[in-house]
Short mmCIF file of C-alpha atoms in Angstrom, two decimals:
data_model
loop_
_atom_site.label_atom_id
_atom_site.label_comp_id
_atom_site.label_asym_id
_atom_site.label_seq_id
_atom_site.Cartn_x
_atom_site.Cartn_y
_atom_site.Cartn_z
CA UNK F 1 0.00 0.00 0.00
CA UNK F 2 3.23 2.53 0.58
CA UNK F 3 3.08 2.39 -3.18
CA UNK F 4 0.02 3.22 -4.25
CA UNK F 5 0.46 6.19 -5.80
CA UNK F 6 3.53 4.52 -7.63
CA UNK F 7 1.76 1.86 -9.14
CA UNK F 8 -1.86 1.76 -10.82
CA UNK F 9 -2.52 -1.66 -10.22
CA UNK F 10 -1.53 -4.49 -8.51
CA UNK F 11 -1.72 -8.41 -9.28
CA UNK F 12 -1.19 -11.22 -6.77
CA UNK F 13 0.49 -13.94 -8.60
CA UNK F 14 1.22 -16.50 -5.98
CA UNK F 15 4.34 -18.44 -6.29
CA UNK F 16 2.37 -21.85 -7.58
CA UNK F 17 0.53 -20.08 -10.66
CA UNK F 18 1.62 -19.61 -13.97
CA UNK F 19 0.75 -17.61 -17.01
CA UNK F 20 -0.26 -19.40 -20.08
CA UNK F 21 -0.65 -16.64 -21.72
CA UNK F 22 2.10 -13.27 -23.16
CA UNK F 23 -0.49 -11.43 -23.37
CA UNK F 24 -2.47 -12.59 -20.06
CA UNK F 25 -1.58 -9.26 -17.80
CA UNK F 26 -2.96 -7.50 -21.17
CA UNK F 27 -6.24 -8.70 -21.04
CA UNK F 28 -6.18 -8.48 -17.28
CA UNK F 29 -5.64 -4.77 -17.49
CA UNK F 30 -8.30 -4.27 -20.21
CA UNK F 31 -10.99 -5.76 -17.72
CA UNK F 32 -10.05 -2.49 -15.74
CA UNK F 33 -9.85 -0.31 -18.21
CA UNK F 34 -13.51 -0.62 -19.27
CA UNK F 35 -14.77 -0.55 -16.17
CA UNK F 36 -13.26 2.27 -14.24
CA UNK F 37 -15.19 1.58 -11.00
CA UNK F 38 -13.04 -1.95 -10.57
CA UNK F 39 -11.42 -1.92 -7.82
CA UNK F 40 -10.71 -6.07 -7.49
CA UNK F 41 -11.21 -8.29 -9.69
CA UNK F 42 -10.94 -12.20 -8.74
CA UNK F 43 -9.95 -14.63 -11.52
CA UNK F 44 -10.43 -18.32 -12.10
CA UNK F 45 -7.58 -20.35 -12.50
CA UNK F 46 -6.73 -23.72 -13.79
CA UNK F 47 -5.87 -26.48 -10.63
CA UNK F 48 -3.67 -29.31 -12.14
CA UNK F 49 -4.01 -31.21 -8.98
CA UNK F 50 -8.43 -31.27 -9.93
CA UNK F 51 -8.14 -30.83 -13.51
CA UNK F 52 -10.70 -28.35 -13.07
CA UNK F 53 -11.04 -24.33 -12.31
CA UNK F 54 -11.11 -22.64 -9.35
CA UNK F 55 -10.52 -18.87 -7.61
CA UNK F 56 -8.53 -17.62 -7.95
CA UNK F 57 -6.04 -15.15 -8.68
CA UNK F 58 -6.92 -11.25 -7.86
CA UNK F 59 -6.09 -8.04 -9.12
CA UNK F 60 -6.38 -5.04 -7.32
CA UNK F 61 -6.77 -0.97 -8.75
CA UNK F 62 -4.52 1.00 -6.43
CA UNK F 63 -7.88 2.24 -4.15
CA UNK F 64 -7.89 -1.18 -2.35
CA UNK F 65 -6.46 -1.13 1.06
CA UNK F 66 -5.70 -3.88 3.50
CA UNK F 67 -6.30 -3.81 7.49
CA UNK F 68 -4.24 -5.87 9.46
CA UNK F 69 -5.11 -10.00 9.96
CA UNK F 70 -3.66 -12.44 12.25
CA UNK F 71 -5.67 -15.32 10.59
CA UNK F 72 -2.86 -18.03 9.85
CA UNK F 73 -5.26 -20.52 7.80
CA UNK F 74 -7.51 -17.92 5.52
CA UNK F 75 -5.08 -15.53 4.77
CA UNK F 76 -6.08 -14.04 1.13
CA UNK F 77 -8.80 -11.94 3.06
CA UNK F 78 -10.40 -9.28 0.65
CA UNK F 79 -9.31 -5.28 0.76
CA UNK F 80 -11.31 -2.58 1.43
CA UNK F 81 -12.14 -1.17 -1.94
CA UNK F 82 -14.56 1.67 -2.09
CA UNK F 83 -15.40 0.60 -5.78
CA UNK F 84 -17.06 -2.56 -7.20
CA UNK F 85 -15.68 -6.20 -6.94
CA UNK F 86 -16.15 -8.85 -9.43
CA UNK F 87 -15.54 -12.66 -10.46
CA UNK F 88 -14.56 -13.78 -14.04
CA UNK F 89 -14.86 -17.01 -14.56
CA UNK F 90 -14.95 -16.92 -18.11
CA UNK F 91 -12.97 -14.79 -20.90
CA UNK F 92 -10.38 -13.77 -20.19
CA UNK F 93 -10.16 -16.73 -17.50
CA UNK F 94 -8.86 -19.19 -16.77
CA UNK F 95 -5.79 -16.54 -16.34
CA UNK F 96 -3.10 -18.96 -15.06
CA UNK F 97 -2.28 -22.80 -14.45
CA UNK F 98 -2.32 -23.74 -10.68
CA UNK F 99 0.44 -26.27 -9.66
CA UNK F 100 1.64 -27.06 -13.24
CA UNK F 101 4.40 -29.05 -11.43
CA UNK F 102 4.73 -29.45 -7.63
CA UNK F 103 7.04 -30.97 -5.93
CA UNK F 104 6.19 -33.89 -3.35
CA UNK F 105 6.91 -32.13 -0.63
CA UNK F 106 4.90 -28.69 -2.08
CA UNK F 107 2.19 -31.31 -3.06
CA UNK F 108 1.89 -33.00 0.58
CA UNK F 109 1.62 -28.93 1.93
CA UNK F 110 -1.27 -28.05 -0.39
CA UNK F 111 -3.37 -31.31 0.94
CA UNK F 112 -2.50 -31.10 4.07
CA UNK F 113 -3.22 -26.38 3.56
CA UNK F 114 -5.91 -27.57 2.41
CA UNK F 115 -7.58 -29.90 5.09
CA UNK F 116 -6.84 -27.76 7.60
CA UNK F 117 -9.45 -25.32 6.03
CA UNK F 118 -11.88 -28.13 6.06
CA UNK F 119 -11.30 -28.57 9.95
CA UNK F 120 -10.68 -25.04 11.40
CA UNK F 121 -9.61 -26.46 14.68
CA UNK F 122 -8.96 -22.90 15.60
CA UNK F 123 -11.48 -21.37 15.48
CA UNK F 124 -15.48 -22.17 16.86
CA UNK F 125 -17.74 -20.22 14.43
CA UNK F 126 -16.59 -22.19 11.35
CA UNK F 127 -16.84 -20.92 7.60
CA UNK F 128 -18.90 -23.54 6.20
CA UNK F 129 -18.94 -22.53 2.83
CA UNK F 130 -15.13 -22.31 2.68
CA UNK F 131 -14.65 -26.05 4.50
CA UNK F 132 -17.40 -27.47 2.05
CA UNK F 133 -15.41 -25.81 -1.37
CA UNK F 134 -11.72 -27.30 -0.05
CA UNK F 135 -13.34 -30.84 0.57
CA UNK F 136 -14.97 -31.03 -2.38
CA UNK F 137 -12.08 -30.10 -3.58
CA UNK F 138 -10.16 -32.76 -2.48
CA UNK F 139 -12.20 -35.38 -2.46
CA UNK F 140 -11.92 -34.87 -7.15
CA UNK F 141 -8.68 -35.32 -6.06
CA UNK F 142 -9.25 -38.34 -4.50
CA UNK F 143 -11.49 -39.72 -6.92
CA UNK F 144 -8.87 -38.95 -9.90
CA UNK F 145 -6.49 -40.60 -8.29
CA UNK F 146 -8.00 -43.75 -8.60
CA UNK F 147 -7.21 -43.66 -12.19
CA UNK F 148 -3.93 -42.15 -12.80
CA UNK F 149 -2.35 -42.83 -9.13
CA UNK F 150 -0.03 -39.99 -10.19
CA UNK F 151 2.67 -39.47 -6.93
CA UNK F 152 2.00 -35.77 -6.96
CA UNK F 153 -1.78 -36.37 -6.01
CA UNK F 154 -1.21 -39.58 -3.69
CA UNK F 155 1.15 -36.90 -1.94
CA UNK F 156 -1.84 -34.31 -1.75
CA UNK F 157 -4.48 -36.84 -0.34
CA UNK F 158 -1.52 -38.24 2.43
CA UNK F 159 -1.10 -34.83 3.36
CA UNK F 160 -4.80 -34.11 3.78
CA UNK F 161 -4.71 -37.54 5.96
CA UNK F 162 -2.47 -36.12 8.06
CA UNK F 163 -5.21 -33.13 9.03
CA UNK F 164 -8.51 -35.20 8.81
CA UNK F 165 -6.59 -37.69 11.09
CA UNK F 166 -6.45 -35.49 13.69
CA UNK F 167 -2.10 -35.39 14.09
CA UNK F 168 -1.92 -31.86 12.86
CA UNK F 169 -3.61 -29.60 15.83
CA UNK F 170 -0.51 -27.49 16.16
CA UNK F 171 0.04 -26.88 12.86
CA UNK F 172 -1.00 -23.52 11.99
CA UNK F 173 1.66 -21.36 9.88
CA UNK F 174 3.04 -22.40 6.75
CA UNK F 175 6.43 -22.78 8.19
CA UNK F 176 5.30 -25.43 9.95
CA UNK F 177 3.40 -27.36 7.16
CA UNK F 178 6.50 -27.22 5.41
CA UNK F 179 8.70 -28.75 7.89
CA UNK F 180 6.77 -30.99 8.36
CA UNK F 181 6.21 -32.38 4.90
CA UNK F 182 10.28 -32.71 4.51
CA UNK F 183 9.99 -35.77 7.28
CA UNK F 184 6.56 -37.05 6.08
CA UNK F 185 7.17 -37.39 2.35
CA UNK F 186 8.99 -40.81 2.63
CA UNK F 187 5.57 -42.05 3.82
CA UNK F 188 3.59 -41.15 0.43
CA UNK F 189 3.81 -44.57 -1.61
CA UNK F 190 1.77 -46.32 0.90
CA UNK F 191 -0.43 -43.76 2.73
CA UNK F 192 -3.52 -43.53 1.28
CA UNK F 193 -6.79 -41.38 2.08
CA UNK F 194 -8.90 -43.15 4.83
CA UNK F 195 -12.54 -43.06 4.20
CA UNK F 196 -13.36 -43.03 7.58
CA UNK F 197 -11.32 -39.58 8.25
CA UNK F 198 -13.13 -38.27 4.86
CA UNK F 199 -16.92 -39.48 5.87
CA UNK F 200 -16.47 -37.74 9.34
CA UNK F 201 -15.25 -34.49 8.41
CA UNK F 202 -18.12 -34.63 5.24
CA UNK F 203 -20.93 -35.12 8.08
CA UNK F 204 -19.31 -32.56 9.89
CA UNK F 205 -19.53 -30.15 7.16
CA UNK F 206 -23.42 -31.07 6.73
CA UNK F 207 -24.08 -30.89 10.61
CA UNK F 208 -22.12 -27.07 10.55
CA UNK F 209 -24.47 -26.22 7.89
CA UNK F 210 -27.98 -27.55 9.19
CA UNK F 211 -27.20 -25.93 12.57
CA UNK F 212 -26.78 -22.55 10.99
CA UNK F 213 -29.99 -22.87 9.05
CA UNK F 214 -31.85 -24.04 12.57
CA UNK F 215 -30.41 -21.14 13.82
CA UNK F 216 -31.24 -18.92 11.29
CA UNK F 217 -35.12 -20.39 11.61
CA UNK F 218 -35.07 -20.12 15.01
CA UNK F 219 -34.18 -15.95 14.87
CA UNK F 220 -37.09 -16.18 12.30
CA UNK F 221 -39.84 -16.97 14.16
CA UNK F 222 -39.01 -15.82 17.66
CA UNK F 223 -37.23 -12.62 17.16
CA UNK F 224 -37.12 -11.43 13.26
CA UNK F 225 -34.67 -8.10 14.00
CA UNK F 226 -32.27 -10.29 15.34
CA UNK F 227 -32.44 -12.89 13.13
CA UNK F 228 -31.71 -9.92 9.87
CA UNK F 229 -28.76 -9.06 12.05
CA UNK F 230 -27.80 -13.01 12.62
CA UNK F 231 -27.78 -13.56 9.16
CA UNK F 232 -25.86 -10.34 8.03
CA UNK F 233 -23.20 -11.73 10.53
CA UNK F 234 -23.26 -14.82 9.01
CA UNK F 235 -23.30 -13.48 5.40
CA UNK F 236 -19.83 -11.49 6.03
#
């Protein structure tokens, strides 16, 4: 944000994407151009791990501006932008390949990343939505892994093991997670995804959700001011 007025816009390009495209950051910038009001604009990009697309990569004008977070597990939380915010997930994305070619060890991290935002352990008030989009995510892992058994994958379910399992609970900066893969990587050719783990965190994510809805219903009927400023909690 110190330079702002250096810069007119700003793209987060984590270290495991990659442009496709030499002319990608061109047809980024023309999304902006034609709509001056942008302020952030969220991209899908292409997961190698799923074969499928997902969000994202984000590009910000120079209005946005970040306030402090201590959160170790979401930590892409959005800016304060006082103009709009939209999604692409068409033309001109997908703007970048996610994971084109991990590393074992970088794999094992992402699964393992990954779970952890299926569990929260952290935190009480969980964000169901989130946990329900990373397992779902995982578990098309899972499933094409059945076909290809490609290492890179088997390392991403093994490290999501290690979270569902429950022998992660201190594991909460990315530090860590990396460490840690370095002396659990020797374990991926025979570790493989427990169904048990996966069926109890998947109920889990169903009971988190019906027991916002019963909350929501209760607010409802009893007290209907609280329950529009329940939900606009919720809704954040």
């Amino acid at each position: 944000m110190e330079l702002s007025d250096t810069y007119d816009y700003f793209i987060k390009l984590d270290a495991d994407m990659v442009f496709d495209d030499p002319k990608m950051v061109e047809k980024m910038l023309s999304v902006f151009t034609q709509a001056p009001d942008l302020d952030h604009a969220i991209f899908s990009i292409r997961d190698w791990y799923a074969q499928m697309n997902v969000f994202g990569l984000h590009m910000f004008s120079n209005r946005a501006k970040w306030s402090e977070s201590k959160d170790h597990i979401f930590v892409d939380h959005h800016p304060n932008c006082p103009g709009d915010r939209k999604v692409f997930e068409q033309t001109p994305a997908p703007v970048a390949i996610h994971n084109p070619n991990p590393t074992l060890e970088f794999a094992w991290t992402f699964g393992l990343h990954r779970a952890l935002k299926v569990v929260q352990r952290d935190r009480w008030k969980k964000q169901v939505g989130s946990a329900e989009n990373h397992f779902k995510l995982l578990k098309r892992i899972y499933n094409i892994n059945k076909t290809d058994s490609d290492p890179r994958r088997v390392a991403v379910i093994h490290g999501a093991e290690a979270a569902f399992s429950n022998g992660t609970k201190c594991l909460k900066e990315k530090s860590h997670l990396t460490s840690k893969a370095a002396d659990e990587i020797s374990k991926v050719d025979h570790i493989y995804l427990k169904q048990t783990y996966a069926l109890k965190w998947e109920g889990l994510i169903y009971y988190y959700r019906l027991t916002r809805h019963i909350l929501m219903y209760k607010y409802l009927l009893l007290k209907p001011i609280q329950f529009v400023r329940k939900l606009k909690k919720l809704l954040r």
